[in-house]
Structures are given as C-alpha cells and as structure tokens.
Short mmCIF file of C-alpha atoms in Angstrom, two decimals:
data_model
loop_
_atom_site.label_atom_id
_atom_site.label_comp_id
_atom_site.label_asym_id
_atom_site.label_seq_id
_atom_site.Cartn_x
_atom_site.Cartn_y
_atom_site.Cartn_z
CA UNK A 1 -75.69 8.64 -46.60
CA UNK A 2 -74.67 11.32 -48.86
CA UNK A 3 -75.43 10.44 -52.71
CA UNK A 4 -73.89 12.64 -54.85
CA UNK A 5 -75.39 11.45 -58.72
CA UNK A 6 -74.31 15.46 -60.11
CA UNK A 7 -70.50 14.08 -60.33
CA UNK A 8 -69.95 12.24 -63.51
CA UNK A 9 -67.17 11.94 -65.96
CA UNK A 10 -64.29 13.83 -65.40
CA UNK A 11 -65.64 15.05 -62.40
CA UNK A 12 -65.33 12.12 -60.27
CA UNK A 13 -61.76 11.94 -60.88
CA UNK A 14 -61.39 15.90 -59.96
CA UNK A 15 -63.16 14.79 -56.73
CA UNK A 16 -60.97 11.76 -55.96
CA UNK A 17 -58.01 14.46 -56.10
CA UNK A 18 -59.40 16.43 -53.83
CA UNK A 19 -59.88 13.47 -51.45
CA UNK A 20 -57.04 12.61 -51.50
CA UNK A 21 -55.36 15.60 -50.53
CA UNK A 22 -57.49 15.83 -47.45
CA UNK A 23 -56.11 12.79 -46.51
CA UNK A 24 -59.77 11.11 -46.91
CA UNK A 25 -59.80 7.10 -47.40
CA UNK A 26 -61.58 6.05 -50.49
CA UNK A 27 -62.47 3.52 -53.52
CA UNK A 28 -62.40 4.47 -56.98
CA UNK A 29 -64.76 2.44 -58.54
CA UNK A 30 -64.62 2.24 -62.45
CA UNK A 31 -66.93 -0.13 -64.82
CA UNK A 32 -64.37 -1.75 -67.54
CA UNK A 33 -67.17 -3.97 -68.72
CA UNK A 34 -70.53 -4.88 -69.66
CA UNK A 35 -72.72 -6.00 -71.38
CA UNK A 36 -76.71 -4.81 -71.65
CA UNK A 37 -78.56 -3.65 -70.77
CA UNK A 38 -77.31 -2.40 -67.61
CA UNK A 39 -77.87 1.35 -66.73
CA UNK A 40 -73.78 1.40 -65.80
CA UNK A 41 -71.86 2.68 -69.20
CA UNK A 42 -67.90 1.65 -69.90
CA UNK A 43 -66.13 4.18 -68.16
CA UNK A 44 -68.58 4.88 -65.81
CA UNK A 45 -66.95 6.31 -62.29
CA UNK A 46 -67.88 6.57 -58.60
CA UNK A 47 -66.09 7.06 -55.13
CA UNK A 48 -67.20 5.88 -52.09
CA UNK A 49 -65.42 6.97 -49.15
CA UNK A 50 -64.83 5.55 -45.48
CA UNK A 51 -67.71 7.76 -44.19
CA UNK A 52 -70.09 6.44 -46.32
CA UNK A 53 -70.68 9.25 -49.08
CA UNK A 54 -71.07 8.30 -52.81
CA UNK A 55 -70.00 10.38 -55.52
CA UNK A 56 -71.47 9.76 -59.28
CA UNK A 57 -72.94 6.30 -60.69
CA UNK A 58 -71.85 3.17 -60.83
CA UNK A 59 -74.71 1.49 -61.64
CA UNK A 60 -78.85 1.18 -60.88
CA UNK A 61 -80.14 -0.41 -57.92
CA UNK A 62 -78.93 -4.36 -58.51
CA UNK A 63 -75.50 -2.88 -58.95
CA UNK A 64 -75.31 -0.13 -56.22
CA UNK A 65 -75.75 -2.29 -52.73
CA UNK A 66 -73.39 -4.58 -54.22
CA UNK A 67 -70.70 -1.62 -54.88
CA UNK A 68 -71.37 -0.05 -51.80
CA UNK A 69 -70.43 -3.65 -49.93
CA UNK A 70 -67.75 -4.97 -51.60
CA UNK A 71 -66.22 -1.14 -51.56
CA UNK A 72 -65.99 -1.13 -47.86
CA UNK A 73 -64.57 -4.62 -47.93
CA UNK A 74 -62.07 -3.26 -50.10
CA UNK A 75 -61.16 -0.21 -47.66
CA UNK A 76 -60.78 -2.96 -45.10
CA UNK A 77 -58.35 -5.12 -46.97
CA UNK A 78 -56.77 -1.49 -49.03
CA UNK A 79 -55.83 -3.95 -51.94
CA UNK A 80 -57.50 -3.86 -55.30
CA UNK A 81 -60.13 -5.76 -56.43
CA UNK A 82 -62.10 -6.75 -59.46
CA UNK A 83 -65.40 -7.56 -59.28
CA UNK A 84 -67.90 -9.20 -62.30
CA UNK A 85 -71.62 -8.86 -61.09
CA UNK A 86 -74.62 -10.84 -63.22
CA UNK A 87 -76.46 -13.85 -62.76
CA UNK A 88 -75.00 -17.29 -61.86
CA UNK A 89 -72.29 -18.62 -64.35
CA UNK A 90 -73.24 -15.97 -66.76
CA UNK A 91 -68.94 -15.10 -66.53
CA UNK A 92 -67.66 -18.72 -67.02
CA UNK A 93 -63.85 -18.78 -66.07
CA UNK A 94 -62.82 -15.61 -64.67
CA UNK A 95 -59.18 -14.53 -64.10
CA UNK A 96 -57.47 -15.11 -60.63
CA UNK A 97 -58.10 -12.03 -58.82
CA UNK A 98 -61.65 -11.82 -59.84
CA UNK A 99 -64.32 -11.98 -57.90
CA UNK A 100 -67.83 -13.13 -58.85
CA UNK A 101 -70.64 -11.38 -57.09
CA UNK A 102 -74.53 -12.70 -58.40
CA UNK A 103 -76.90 -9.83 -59.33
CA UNK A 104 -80.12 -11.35 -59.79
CA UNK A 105 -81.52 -8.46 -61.60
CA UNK A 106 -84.26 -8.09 -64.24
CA UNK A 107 -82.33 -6.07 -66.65
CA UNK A 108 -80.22 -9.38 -66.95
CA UNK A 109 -77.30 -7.45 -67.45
CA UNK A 110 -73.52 -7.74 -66.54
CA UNK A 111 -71.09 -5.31 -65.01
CA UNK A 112 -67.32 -5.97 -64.38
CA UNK A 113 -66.03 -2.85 -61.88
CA UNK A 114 -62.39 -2.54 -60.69
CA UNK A 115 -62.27 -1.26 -57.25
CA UNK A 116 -59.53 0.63 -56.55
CA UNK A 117 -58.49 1.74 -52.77
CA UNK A 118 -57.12 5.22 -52.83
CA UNK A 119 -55.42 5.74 -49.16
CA UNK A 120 -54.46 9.09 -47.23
CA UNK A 121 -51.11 10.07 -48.15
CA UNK A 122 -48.77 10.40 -45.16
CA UNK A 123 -48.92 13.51 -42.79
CA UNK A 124 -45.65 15.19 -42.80
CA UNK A 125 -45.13 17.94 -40.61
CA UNK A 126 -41.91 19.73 -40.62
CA UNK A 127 -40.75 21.97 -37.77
CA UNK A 128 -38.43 25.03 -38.47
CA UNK A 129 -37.70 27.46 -40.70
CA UNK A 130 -34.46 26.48 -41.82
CA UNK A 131 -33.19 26.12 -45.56
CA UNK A 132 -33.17 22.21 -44.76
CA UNK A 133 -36.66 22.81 -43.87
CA UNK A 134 -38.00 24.28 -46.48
CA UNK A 135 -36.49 21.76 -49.51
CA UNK A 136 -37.69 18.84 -47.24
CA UNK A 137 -40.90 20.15 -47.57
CA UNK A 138 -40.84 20.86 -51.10
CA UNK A 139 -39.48 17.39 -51.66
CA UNK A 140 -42.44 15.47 -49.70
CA UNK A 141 -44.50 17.99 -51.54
CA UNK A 142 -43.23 16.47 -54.99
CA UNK A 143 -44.37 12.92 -54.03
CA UNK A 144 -48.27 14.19 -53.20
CA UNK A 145 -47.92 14.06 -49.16
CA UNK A 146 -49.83 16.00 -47.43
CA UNK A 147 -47.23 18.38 -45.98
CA UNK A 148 -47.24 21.40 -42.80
CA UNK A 149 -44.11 23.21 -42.51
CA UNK A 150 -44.73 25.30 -39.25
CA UNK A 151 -42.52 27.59 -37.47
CA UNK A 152 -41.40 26.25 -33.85
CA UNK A 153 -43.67 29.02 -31.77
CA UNK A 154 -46.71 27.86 -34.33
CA UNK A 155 -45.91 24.60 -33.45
CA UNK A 156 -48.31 22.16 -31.14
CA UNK A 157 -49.94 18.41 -30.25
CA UNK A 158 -53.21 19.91 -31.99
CA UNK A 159 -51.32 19.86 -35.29
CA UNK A 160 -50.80 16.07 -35.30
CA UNK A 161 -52.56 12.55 -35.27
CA UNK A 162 -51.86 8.95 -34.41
CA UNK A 163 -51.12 9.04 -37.78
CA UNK A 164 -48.51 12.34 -38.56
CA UNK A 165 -44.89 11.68 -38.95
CA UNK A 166 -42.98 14.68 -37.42
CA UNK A 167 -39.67 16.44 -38.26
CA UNK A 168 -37.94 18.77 -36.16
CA UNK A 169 -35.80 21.18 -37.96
CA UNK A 170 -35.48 23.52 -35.54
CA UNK A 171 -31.54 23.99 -34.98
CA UNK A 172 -31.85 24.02 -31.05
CA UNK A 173 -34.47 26.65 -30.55
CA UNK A 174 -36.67 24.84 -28.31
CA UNK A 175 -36.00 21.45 -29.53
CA UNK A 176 -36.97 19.96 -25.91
CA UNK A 177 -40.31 21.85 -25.85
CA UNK A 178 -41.61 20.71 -29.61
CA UNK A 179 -40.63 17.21 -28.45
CA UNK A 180 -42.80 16.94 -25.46
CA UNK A 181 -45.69 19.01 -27.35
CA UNK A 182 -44.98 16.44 -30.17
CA UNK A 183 -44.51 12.85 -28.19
CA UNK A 184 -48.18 13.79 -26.25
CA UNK A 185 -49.75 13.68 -29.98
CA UNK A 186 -47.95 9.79 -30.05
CA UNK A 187 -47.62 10.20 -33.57
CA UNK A 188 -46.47 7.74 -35.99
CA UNK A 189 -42.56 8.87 -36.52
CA UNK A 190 -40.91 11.87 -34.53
CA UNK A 191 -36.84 12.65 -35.91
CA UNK A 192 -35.04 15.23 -34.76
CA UNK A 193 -32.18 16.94 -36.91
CA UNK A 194 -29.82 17.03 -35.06
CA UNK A 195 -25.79 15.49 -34.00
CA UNK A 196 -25.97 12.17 -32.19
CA UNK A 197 -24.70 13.54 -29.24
CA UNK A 198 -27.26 16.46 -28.91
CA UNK A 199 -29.58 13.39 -29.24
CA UNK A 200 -28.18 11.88 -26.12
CA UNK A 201 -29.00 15.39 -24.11
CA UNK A 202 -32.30 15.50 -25.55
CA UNK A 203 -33.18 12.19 -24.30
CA UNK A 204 -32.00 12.96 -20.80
CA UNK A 205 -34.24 15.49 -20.71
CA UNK A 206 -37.21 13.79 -21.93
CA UNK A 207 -36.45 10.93 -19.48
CA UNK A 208 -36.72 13.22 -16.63
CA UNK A 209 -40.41 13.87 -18.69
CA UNK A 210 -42.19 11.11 -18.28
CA UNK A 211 -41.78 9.75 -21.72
CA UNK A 212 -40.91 5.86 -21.43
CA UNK A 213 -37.96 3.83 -22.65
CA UNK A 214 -40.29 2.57 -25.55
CA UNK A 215 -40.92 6.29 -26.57
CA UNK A 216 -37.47 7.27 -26.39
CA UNK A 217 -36.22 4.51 -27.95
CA UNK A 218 -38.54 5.23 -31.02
CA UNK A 219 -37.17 8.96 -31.36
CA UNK A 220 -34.66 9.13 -34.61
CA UNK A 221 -31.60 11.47 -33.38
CA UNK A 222 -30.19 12.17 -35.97
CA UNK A 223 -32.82 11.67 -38.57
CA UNK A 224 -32.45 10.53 -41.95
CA UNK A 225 -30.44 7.81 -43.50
CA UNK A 226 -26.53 8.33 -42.92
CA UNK A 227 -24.95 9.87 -46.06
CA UNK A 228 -22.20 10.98 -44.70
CA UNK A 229 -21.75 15.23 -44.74
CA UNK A 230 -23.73 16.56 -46.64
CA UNK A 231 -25.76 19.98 -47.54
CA UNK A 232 -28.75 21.19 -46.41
CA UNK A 233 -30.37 19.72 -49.54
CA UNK A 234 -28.68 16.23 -50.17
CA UNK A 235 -29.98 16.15 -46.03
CA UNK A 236 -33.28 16.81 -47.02
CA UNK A 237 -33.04 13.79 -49.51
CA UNK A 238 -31.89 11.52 -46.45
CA UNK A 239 -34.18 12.48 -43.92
CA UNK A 240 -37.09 11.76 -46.91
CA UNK A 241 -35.66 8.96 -48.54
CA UNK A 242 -35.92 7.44 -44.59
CA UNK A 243 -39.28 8.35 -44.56
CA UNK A 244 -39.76 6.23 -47.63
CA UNK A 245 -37.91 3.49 -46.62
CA UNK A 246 -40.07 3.19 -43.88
CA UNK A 247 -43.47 3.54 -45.67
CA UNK A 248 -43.02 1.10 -48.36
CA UNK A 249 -42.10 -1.26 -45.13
CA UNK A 250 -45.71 -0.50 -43.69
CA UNK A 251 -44.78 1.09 -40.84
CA UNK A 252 -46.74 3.98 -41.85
CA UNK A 253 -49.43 1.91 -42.71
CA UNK A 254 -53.04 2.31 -40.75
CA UNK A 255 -56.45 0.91 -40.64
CA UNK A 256 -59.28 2.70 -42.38
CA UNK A 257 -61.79 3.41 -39.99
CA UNK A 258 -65.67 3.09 -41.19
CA UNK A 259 -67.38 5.44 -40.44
CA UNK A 260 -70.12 4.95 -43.13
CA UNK A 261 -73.35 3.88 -40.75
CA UNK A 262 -74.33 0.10 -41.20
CA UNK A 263 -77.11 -0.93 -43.64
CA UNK A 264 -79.48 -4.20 -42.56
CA UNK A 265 -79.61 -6.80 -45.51
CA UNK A 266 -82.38 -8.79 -46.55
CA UNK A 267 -82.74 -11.16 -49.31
CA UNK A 268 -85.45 -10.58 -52.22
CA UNK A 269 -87.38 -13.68 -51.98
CA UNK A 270 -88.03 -13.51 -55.68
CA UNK A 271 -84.67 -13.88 -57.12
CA UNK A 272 -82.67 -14.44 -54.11
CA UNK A 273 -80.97 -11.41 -54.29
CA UNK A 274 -79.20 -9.61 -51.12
CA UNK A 275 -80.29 -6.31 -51.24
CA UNK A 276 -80.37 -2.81 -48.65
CA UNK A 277 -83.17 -3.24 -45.71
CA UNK A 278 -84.10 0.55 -47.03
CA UNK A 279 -87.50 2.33 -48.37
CA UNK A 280 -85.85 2.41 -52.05
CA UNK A 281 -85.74 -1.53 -51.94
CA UNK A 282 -89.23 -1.74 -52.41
CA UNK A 283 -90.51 -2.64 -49.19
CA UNK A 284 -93.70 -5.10 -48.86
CA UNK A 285 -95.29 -5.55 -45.19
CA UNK A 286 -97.44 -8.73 -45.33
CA UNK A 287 -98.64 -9.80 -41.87
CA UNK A 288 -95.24 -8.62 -39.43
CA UNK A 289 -93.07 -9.10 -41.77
CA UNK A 290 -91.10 -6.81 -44.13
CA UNK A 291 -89.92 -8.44 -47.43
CA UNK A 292 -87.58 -6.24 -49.85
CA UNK A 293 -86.85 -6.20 -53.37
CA UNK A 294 -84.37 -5.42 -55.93
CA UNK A 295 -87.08 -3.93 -58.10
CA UNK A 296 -90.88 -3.65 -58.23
CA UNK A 297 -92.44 -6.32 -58.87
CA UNK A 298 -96.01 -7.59 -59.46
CA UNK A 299 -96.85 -10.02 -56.54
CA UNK A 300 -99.65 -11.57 -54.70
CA UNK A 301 -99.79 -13.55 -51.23
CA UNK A 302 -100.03 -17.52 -50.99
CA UNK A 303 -102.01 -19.06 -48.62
CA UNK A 304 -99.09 -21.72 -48.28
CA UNK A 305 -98.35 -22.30 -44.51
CA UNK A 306 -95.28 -19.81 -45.15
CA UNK A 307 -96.96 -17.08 -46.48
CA UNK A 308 -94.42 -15.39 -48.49
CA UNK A 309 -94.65 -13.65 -51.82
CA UNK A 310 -95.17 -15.14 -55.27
CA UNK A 311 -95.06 -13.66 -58.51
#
C-alpha cells in the first residue's frame, strides 16, 4: 500500500483533481469534528483510492484502519457517508445518516469524518474533425469529462473501455469502419451523427458483421435528442444534453473495482478493538498465536487455561 503522509492541506485537494481527471475512483475523506486529543485536526484531509493508495492524514493508528475500511465500503456503495469514531455511546443521538464506528483507543478521543466518493467522470470520445465535433468536445469539456476528440484514421478499439461512450462525427468518411473498430471495444454508448436513413444502411452493413440484434439495436442513428434543424452548435447541445439525460438515469453508471489488496483483521484483546493483522499493529506471538494491538501496551501472560494477554 502506498502511504503518502507528504500531502496535507491544500495539497490533498490538488491531488483529488488530478484523480479525478484520470478517471481514478476515490474517497475524499475530511475530519469536520473532534474532540481531543486525537492526532486528526478539523480540516484534516486524505484520499484513498480504489487501488489502495493513501494520500495525507486522517488520523493516527485507531483512526486509520477504520478510514481505510469504511472508505472502501463507501467506493462500493459510491454514496456519501458520515462516520463518528470514539468509544461506545461517547456520541449519544447521532443524525440519520450517521454512522457510529467504536475506536477503542487510548487517546480517548473522537473524530467525526465525512466520506465523500469522488467517481471517474465519463469517457467521451468524439470521432471527426468536423465543426460539430469540435464544440461537442468543448462542451463535455465544460462539464469536467474526460474528453478525446480523435481524427477518424487516429481512431481505434484501443482508445476505448467497457466504460467510454463514443461519438462518431465523421460525415461518412469511414463511418462503417469506426463502427466495427468501435462495437469490438463494447463500450458503454456508441451514436452516430448521422440522417435516420443513413442509419438504416449502416446497420445493414454491420448486420452482415457479426454484430447482433442487441448491439444494433443499442446504436443511436441519429444521435442526440431531436431538436428539430438545427446548427452545428445547437447539435452539439443535443447530442450532449442526451448524453446527460442518460447519465443522471445511471446508465453510465459502473462498479468500482478494488483493487486495493485485502488486509486480515484481528481484534485487540485489550480493548476489543478491530484492528490491521500488520507489523505496525503491534504484533505479540505468545505460544502459536499472534495477538495485535491498537497501540503498545504493557502486558504480561496468564496462566489461565486461555492464555491470552492481560494488562
């Protein structure tokens, strides 16, 4: 796991930006309370990201394996959430919404951290060089998407994902060709600009392809929400205001895949804690078995029948 504790302050927001243009799936995690002495500060910022890399400080080490859990729960769900982390009914009625997390810790302090899921912006790539093309692009480009605007000869299935949505602006040139390079990909969304009764040649075509019905039944020819006639602009603002439409519906929408490698759990016998199964959990070996700890702690072995650590 990458820790990265030189990112602080501003700088954790600077690197959520940059995240998030690389289309990288990530929680913004931000303390808005607490209450000593905790080593987390008001303010305090840190990203965690689907692969499992941290970037600045949340907290010490109660606070951190709890973050670093609930963060990929929060991936999972891509929903915010607020968490308050102390000891047992230190909070007393919390808001709905809020989730209470115990932190056994020795500091005996309290943390409340929103968690806030920061997901890649849609993949837009736009075929042709046309000046529809170009204010489409600039367009997506206002609302943060990651946008390609590639010529039709640049043009192939290496450029996309599962997850790009493609537009072909290419006024004829080769439409047929970008569409079977494209529908290999199986992106998300593939529209065509074009009449609806090129659309019905195009699809002959790609029937004779191999494509199936399902496939051609998913292309959009034309694309874009009907205005009516239009210019090249006011068709860029249909063909995005489609793509939209179709977001805020979820069809865009895709799971975040962990990546970040799984961490074994134990519980502190001391306070009850769950904490990491790592070296920096304080690991004690007494016969053949490993116990772990939130923090060091001054201990001796019983000679009860269960043998486990005392204070």
């Amino acid at each position: 796991m990458n820790l990265d504790r030189a990112v602080e302050g501003w700088g954790v927001l600077e690197r959520a930006v940059d995240l998030a243009r690389r289309g990288t799936p990530f929680v913004l995690a931000t303390v808005v309370w607490r209450e000593g002495p905790s080593s987390g500060q008001h303010g305090s910022r840190a990203i965690y990201t689907a692969t499992g890399e941290i970037h600045g400080w949340i907290g010490g080490a109660c606070a951190e394996p709890v973050f670093k859990r609930e963060a990929v729960k929060t991936l999972e769900a891509g929903v915010p959430r607020l968490l308050a982390l102390g000891a047992s009914g230190r909070f007393g009625d919390l808001p709905d919404g809020t989730m209470a997390v115990e932190m056994s810790c020795q500091s005996e302090g309290a943390l409340q951290i929103y968690l806030e899921p920061v997901m890649s912006m849609p993949h837009l790539v736009i075929v042709g060089d046309s000046p529809m093309a170009h204010t489409l692009s600039e367009q997506a480009g206002q609302l943060d998407w990651n946008v390609e605007l590639v010529g039709g000869p640049d043009f192939g299935e290496g450029l996309l994902s599962a997850h790009s949505i493609v537009v072909i602006a290419t006024q004829g040139h080769d439409d047929e060709g970008i569409l079977v390079a494209a529908l290999k990909a199986a992106p998300a969304y593939v529209g065509v600009v074009a009449s609806a009764r090129r659309g019905e040649a195009i699809r002959s075509f790609l029937a004779t392809q191999s494509f199936d019905e399902a496939e051609l039944d998913a292309l959009r020819i034309p694309v874009g929400l009907d205005l009516g006639s239009t210019t090249h602009k006011e068709m860029a603002v249909a063909i995005l205001a489609e793509l939209v439409q179709r977001r805020a519906a979820g069809e865009f929408a895709a799971a975040v895949e962990i990546d970040a490698p799984p961490v074994e759990t134990a519980t502190d016998p001391i306070c009850g804690m769950t904490v990491d199964a790592v070296d920096t959990s304080h690991p004690l070996d007494i016969g053949d078995e490993t116990y772990y700890f939130c923090c060091p702690c001054l201990l001796y072995t019983s000679d009860a029948a269960d043998d486990r650590p005392r204070v």
